[in-house]
Amino acid sequence: MLTNFVDGYNHIGIPTDDIEKTEAFYKGLGFKLLWETVYKGDRVKFLGWANIVIETYEKSAGAANAIGAIDHIALNCTDIAACVKEAREAGYEFREGPAYLPYWEHGVAYVTILGPNQEIVEFIQKFQSEEEKERMVKALG
């Protein structure tokens, strides 16, 4: 079962056409900027409050801007290689990945699957060291 490799929630992904307006809105609710970067020309910001993390990001193709337009929910993964293997064996429909991003100090690896309502469920492992990252890169092939 994939939840054998999950130890909690990681973040909720909200695409935006106006990242500054989105940041100001969530800061107004009490969130703080945790981390920001640029990925493929689009700005990305992680905002946090208590144990809630929102990843807001610009989309070159534009955000949906519709009620219910949250893009994905991400679950914190403890062993991304084992998670990918089990998801493949279970026949889940992969949407993206496994892929790597240079986010945070040592990077992350993730995979997304598609749910029955077209929702995206992301399994993500935030690497704690370069050694852990190298181990997972080898395990994923």
Backbone as CSV, one residue per row, in Angstrom:
resi,resn,N_x,N_y,N_z,CA_x,CA_y,CA_z,C_x,C_y,C_z
1,MET,0.847,-1.177,0.000,0.000,0.000,0.000,0.890,1.237,0.000
2,LEU,0.584,2.201,-0.846,1.430,3.388,-0.972,1.571,4.159,0.327
3,THR,0.583,4.112,1.184,0.689,4.856,2.442,1.755,4.281,3.370
4,ASN,2.291,3.103,3.054,3.422,2.581,3.820,4.634,3.503,3.708
5,PHE,4.666,4.321,2.661,5.803,5.208,2.411,5.452,6.672,2.637
6,VAL,4.325,6.928,3.273,3.869,8.297,3.519,3.828,8.531,5.024
7,ASP,4.395,9.664,5.448,4.341,9.972,6.874,3.606,11.286,7.135
8,GLY,2.831,11.743,6.166,2.020,12.934,6.378,1.850,13.751,5.123
9,TYR,1.202,14.854,5.323,0.922,15.806,4.263,2.165,16.635,4.002
10,ASN,2.406,17.070,2.761,3.545,17.911,2.442,3.105,19.317,2.052
11,HIS,2.252,19.441,1.051,1.774,20.762,0.641,0.565,20.653,-0.278
12,ILE,-0.088,21.790,-0.504,-1.167,21.913,-1.471,-0.673,22.857,-2.551
13,GLY,-0.826,22.472,-3.822,-0.359,23.280,-4.940,-1.463,24.143,-5.522
14,ILE,-1.208,25.456,-5.549,-2.194,26.402,-6.075,-1.533,27.234,-7.175
15,PRO,-1.898,26.979,-8.439,-1.363,27.792,-9.524,-1.962,29.198,-9.495
16,THR,-1.221,30.174,-10.023,-1.689,31.559,-10.002,-1.190,32.316,-11.226
17,ASP,-1.957,33.318,-11.611,-1.516,34.260,-12.643,-0.889,35.497,-12.016
18,ASP,-1.037,35.657,-10.692,-0.505,36.826,-9.989,0.077,36.363,-8.657
19,ILE,1.343,35.980,-8.689,1.968,35.394,-7.499,2.090,36.413,-6.362
20,GLU,2.287,37.677,-6.687,2.395,38.699,-5.635,1.061,38.870,-4.912
21,LYS,-0.040,38.881,-5.666,-1.364,39.003,-5.075,-1.680,37.779,-4.211
22,THR,-1.311,36.603,-4.695,-1.537,35.364,-3.943,-0.723,35.367,-2.660
23,GLU,0.556,35.764,-2.750,1.397,35.839,-1.561,0.807,36.825,-0.549
24,ALA,0.388,37.996,-1.008,-0.176,39.003,-0.102,-1.451,38.479,0.567
25,PHE,-2.284,37.771,-0.178,-3.513,37.218,0.382,-3.201,36.265,1.531
26,TYR,-2.304,35.293,1.289,-2.005,34.308,2.326,-1.214,34.911,3.479
27,LYS,-0.355,35.883,3.209,0.332,36.576,4.302,-0.683,37.319,5.170
28,GLY,-1.724,37.862,4.539,-2.788,38.531,5.282,-3.527,37.594,6.218
29,LEU,-3.511,36.295,5.884,-4.126,35.286,6.745,-3.176,34.802,7.836
30,GLY,-1.913,35.250,7.787,-0.938,34.848,8.799,0.168,33.931,8.299
31,PHE,0.135,33.556,7.031,1.185,32.704,6.485,2.480,33.497,6.346
32,LYS,3.601,32.791,6.358,4.934,33.376,6.180,5.579,32.745,4.955
33,LEU,6.411,33.526,4.277,7.165,32.992,3.144,8.237,32.055,3.677
34,LEU,8.223,30.791,3.217,9.202,29.791,3.656,10.370,29.666,2.692
35,TRP,10.056,29.750,1.393,11.092,29.525,0.383,10.555,29.983,-0.955
36,GLU,11.438,30.470,-1.814,11.013,30.857,-3.156,12.115,30.554,-4.159
37,THR,11.700,30.353,-5.410,12.647,30.049,-6.475,11.991,30.390,-7.807
38,VAL,12.727,30.171,-8.863,12.202,30.269,-10.220,12.460,28.928,-10.874
39,TYR,11.419,28.360,-11.484,11.550,27.065,-12.137,11.024,27.196,-13.562
40,LYS,11.891,26.942,-14.532,11.541,27.050,-15.953,10.924,28.407,-16.273
41,GLY,11.471,29.449,-15.667,11.015,30.810,-15.915,9.822,31.259,-15.092
42,ASP,9.198,30.353,-14.349,8.023,30.695,-13.544,8.400,30.779,-12.068
43,ARG,7.874,31.796,-11.395,8.157,31.956,-9.967,7.346,30.956,-9.137
44,VAL,7.982,30.475,-8.071,7.388,29.509,-7.146,7.633,30.017,-5.731
45,LYS,6.593,29.972,-4.897,6.744,30.384,-3.498,6.037,29.375,-2.606
46,PHE,6.693,29.028,-1.513,6.107,28.172,-0.483,5.788,29.064,0.709
47,LEU,4.534,29.024,1.134,4.059,29.821,2.260,3.563,28.876,3.344
48,GLY,3.892,29.160,4.588,3.503,28.249,5.657,2.898,28.938,6.853
49,TRP,2.034,28.211,7.522,1.464,28.614,8.797,1.155,27.332,9.558
50,ALA,1.627,27.243,10.807,1.472,26.027,11.618,1.991,24.849,10.793
51,ASN,1.174,23.818,10.572,1.640,22.669,9.792,1.058,22.669,8.375
52,ILE,0.609,23.836,7.903,0.035,23.964,6.564,1.054,24.622,5.643
53,VAL,1.289,24.024,4.482,2.190,24.594,3.489,1.443,24.695,2.168
54,ILE,1.551,25.865,1.556,0.965,26.102,0.237,2.108,26.373,-0.724
55,GLU,2.122,25.647,-1.826,3.044,25.934,-2.921,2.231,26.695,-3.960
56,THR,2.550,27.965,-4.160,1.875,28.724,-5.209,2.887,28.984,-6.307
57,TYR,2.433,28.892,-7.530,3.368,28.995,-8.654,2.664,29.549,-9.875
58,GLU,3.457,30.287,-10.639,2.956,30.811,-11.899,2.930,29.675,-12.917
59,LYS,1.978,29.728,-13.824,1.904,28.738,-14.896,1.945,29.480,-16.225
60,SER,2.907,29.133,-17.062,3.039,29.785,-18.362,1.737,29.708,-19.153
61,ALA,1.023,28.597,-19.030,-0.227,28.405,-19.762,-1.399,29.090,-19.065
62,GLY,-1.157,29.651,-17.884,-2.221,30.320,-17.141,-2.876,29.393,-16.134
63,ALA,-3.334,29.990,-15.050,-4.032,29.236,-14.008,-5.495,29.074,-14.409
64,ALA,-6.156,28.082,-13.835,-7.552,27.814,-14.166,-8.476,28.950,-13.722
65,ASN,-8.132,29.587,-12.602,-8.944,30.689,-12.077,-10.425,30.337,-12.003
66,ALA,-10.717,29.182,-11.460,-12.098,28.731,-11.301,-12.249,28.143,-9.900
67,ILE,-13.448,28.178,-9.364,-13.698,27.559,-8.065,-13.320,26.086,-8.165
68,GLY,-12.592,25.613,-7.172,-12.141,24.221,-7.176,-10.860,24.005,-7.958
69,ALA,-10.124,25.076,-8.248,-8.958,24.978,-9.126,-7.646,24.691,-8.395
70,ILE,-7.705,24.074,-7.221,-6.459,23.629,-6.578,-5.889,22.535,-7.457
71,ASP,-4.611,22.630,-7.760,-3.993,21.733,-8.733,-3.655,20.362,-8.170
72,HIS,-3.065,20.315,-6.971,-2.650,19.015,-6.439,-2.506,19.051,-4.929
73,ILE,-2.520,17.854,-4.365,-2.193,17.673,-2.957,-0.970,16.779,-2.919
74,ALA,0.010,17.163,-2.121,1.257,16.412,-2.053,1.402,15.744,-0.689
75,LEU,1.793,14.491,-0.724,2.005,13.710,0.494,3.495,13.493,0.683
76,ASN,3.950,13.662,1.907,5.363,13.510,2.218,5.750,12.041,2.162
77,CYS,6.728,11.720,1.358,7.137,10.344,1.127,8.471,10.065,1.812
78,THR,8.583,8.917,2.439,9.815,8.540,3.134,10.754,7.709,2.270
79,ASP,10.242,7.106,1.194,11.060,6.279,0.291,10.451,6.363,-1.100
80,ILE,10.864,7.365,-1.864,10.258,7.619,-3.158,10.470,6.460,-4.133
81,ALA,11.609,5.803,-4.068,11.865,4.675,-4.977,10.891,3.527,-4.707
82,ALA,10.680,3.191,-3.447,9.734,2.125,-3.103,8.309,2.534,-3.461
83,CYS,7.984,3.785,-3.268,6.658,4.288,-3.603,6.393,4.168,-5.100
84,VAL,7.346,4.562,-5.919,7.210,4.472,-7.380,7.046,3.023,-7.806
85,LYS,7.853,2.142,-7.244,7.780,0.717,-7.585,6.391,0.163,-7.271
86,GLU,5.897,0.470,-6.087,4.589,-0.044,-5.695,3.459,0.562,-6.530
87,ALA,3.559,1.836,-6.848,2.533,2.489,-7.677,2.492,1.864,-9.072
88,ARG,3.653,1.552,-9.617,3.700,0.883,-10.928,3.057,-0.495,-10.854
89,GLU,3.430,-1.249,-9.835,2.884,-2.601,-9.676,1.377,-2.582,-9.470
90,ALA,0.865,-1.539,-8.811,-0.574,-1.440,-8.552,-1.349,-0.929,-9.768
91,GLY,-0.629,-0.460,-10.775,-1.279,-0.013,-11.998,-1.848,1.388,-11.959
92,TYR,-1.371,2.226,-11.045,-1.850,3.603,-11.003,-1.434,4.342,-12.272
93,GLU,-2.259,5.297,-12.681,-1.964,6.104,-13.864,-1.009,7.228,-13.471
94,PHE,0.212,7.154,-13.979,1.211,8.177,-13.692,0.923,9.407,-14.544
95,ARG,1.008,10.547,-13.922,0.848,11.792,-14.661,2.199,12.416,-14.922
96,GLU,3.094,12.311,-13.928,4.411,12.923,-14.059,5.404,12.200,-13.163
97,GLY,6.630,12.088,-13.662,7.714,11.569,-12.842,7.931,10.076,-12.980
98,PRO,8.884,9.561,-12.221,9.590,10.303,-11.182,10.444,11.410,-11.784
99,ALA,10.492,12.517,-11.071,11.233,13.687,-11.524,11.947,14.312,-10.329
100,TYR,12.889,15.163,-10.644,13.696,15.826,-9.621,13.570,17.323,-9.789
101,LEU,13.578,18.034,-8.681,13.562,19.490,-8.695,14.647,19.997,-7.748
102,PRO,15.279,21.104,-8.098,16.323,21.663,-7.226,15.719,22.536,-6.129
103,TYR,14.660,22.069,-5.511,13.979,22.827,-4.463,14.619,22.508,-3.116
104,TRP,14.564,23.465,-2.232,15.101,23.360,-0.891,16.601,23.114,-0.958
105,GLU,17.200,22.733,0.121,18.669,22.669,0.176,19.259,21.535,-0.664
106,HIS,18.657,20.348,-0.619,19.236,19.195,-1.310,18.368,18.660,-2.436
107,GLY,17.292,19.335,-2.740,16.423,18.908,-3.828,15.325,17.960,-3.363
108,VAL,14.444,17.639,-4.309,13.329,16.735,-4.043,13.148,15.810,-5.235
109,ALA,12.534,14.669,-4.972,12.081,13.768,-6.040,10.593,13.567,-5.822
110,TYR,9.855,13.451,-6.932,8.420,13.283,-6.797,7.862,12.482,-7.957
111,VAL,6.657,12.018,-7.749,5.879,11.358,-8.789,4.433,11.763,-8.554
112,THR,3.666,11.906,-9.628,2.253,12.202,-9.464,1.425,11.132,-10.154
113,ILE,0.304,10.818,-9.513,-0.658,9.882,-10.091,-1.992,10.605,-10.226
114,LEU,-2.822,10.080,-11.092,-4.118,10.687,-11.340,-5.191,9.925,-10.586
115,GLY,-6.037,10.657,-9.846,-7.132,10.056,-9.104,-8.370,9.913,-9.972
116,PRO,-9.410,9.291,-9.432,-10.617,9.000,-10.198,-11.420,10.238,-10.602
117,ASN,-11.132,11.384,-9.964,-11.829,12.629,-10.282,-10.911,13.599,-11.022
118,GLN,-9.850,13.057,-11.623,-8.832,13.845,-12.326,-7.992,14.688,-11.366
119,GLU,-8.030,14.357,-10.085,-7.184,15.065,-9.132,-5.767,14.501,-9.219
120,ILE,-4.815,15.367,-8.943,-3.414,14.962,-8.965,-2.974,14.720,-7.528
121,VAL,-2.416,13.532,-7.280,-1.859,13.201,-5.976,-0.354,13.052,-6.175
122,GLU,0.389,13.857,-5.455,1.844,13.873,-5.570,2.457,13.193,-4.355
123,PHE,3.447,12.354,-4.604,4.270,11.773,-3.549,5.632,12.420,-3.699
124,ILE,6.117,13.056,-2.638,7.343,13.842,-2.735,8.276,13.523,-1.575
125,GLN,9.547,13.388,-1.895,10.557,13.184,-0.859,11.532,14.343,-0.913
126,LYS,11.616,15.067,0.186,12.563,16.174,0.338,13.843,15.580,0.919
127,PHE,14.926,15.679,0.169,16.172,15.053,0.607,16.832,15.844,1.726
128,GLN,17.305,15.117,2.716,17.946,15.728,3.871,19.451,15.882,3.690
129,SER,20.012,15.203,2.667,21.455,15.278,2.425,21.730,14.925,0.965
130,GLU,22.906,15.253,0.515,23.322,14.884,-0.845,23.452,13.359,-0.969
131,GLU,23.852,12.702,0.097,23.982,11.241,0.083,22.618,10.584,-0.106
132,GLU,21.601,11.078,0.604,20.259,10.530,0.462,19.758,10.740,-0.966
133,LYS,20.014,11.910,-1.515,19.591,12.205,-2.885,20.265,11.245,-3.861
134,GLU,21.545,11.048,-3.744,22.277,10.156,-4.644,21.757,8.711,-4.544
135,ARG,21.459,8.260,-3.335,20.915,6.915,-3.122,19.591,6.751,-3.868
136,MET,18.721,7.743,-3.760,17.406,7.656,-4.407,17.524,7.785,-5.919
137,VAL,18.410,8.622,-6.388,18.607,8.752,-7.840,19.026,7.404,-8.421
138,LYS,19.936,6.730,-7.759,20.370,5.399,-8.215,19.229,4.394,-8.154
139,ALA,18.461,4.437,-7.079,17.357,3.483,-6.912,16.271,3.691,-7.958
140,LEU,16.068,4.929,-8.391,15.038,5.214,-9.397,15.527,4.945,-10.814
141,GLY,16.840,4.828,-10.963,17.390,4.498,-12.280,17.587,5.628,-13.160
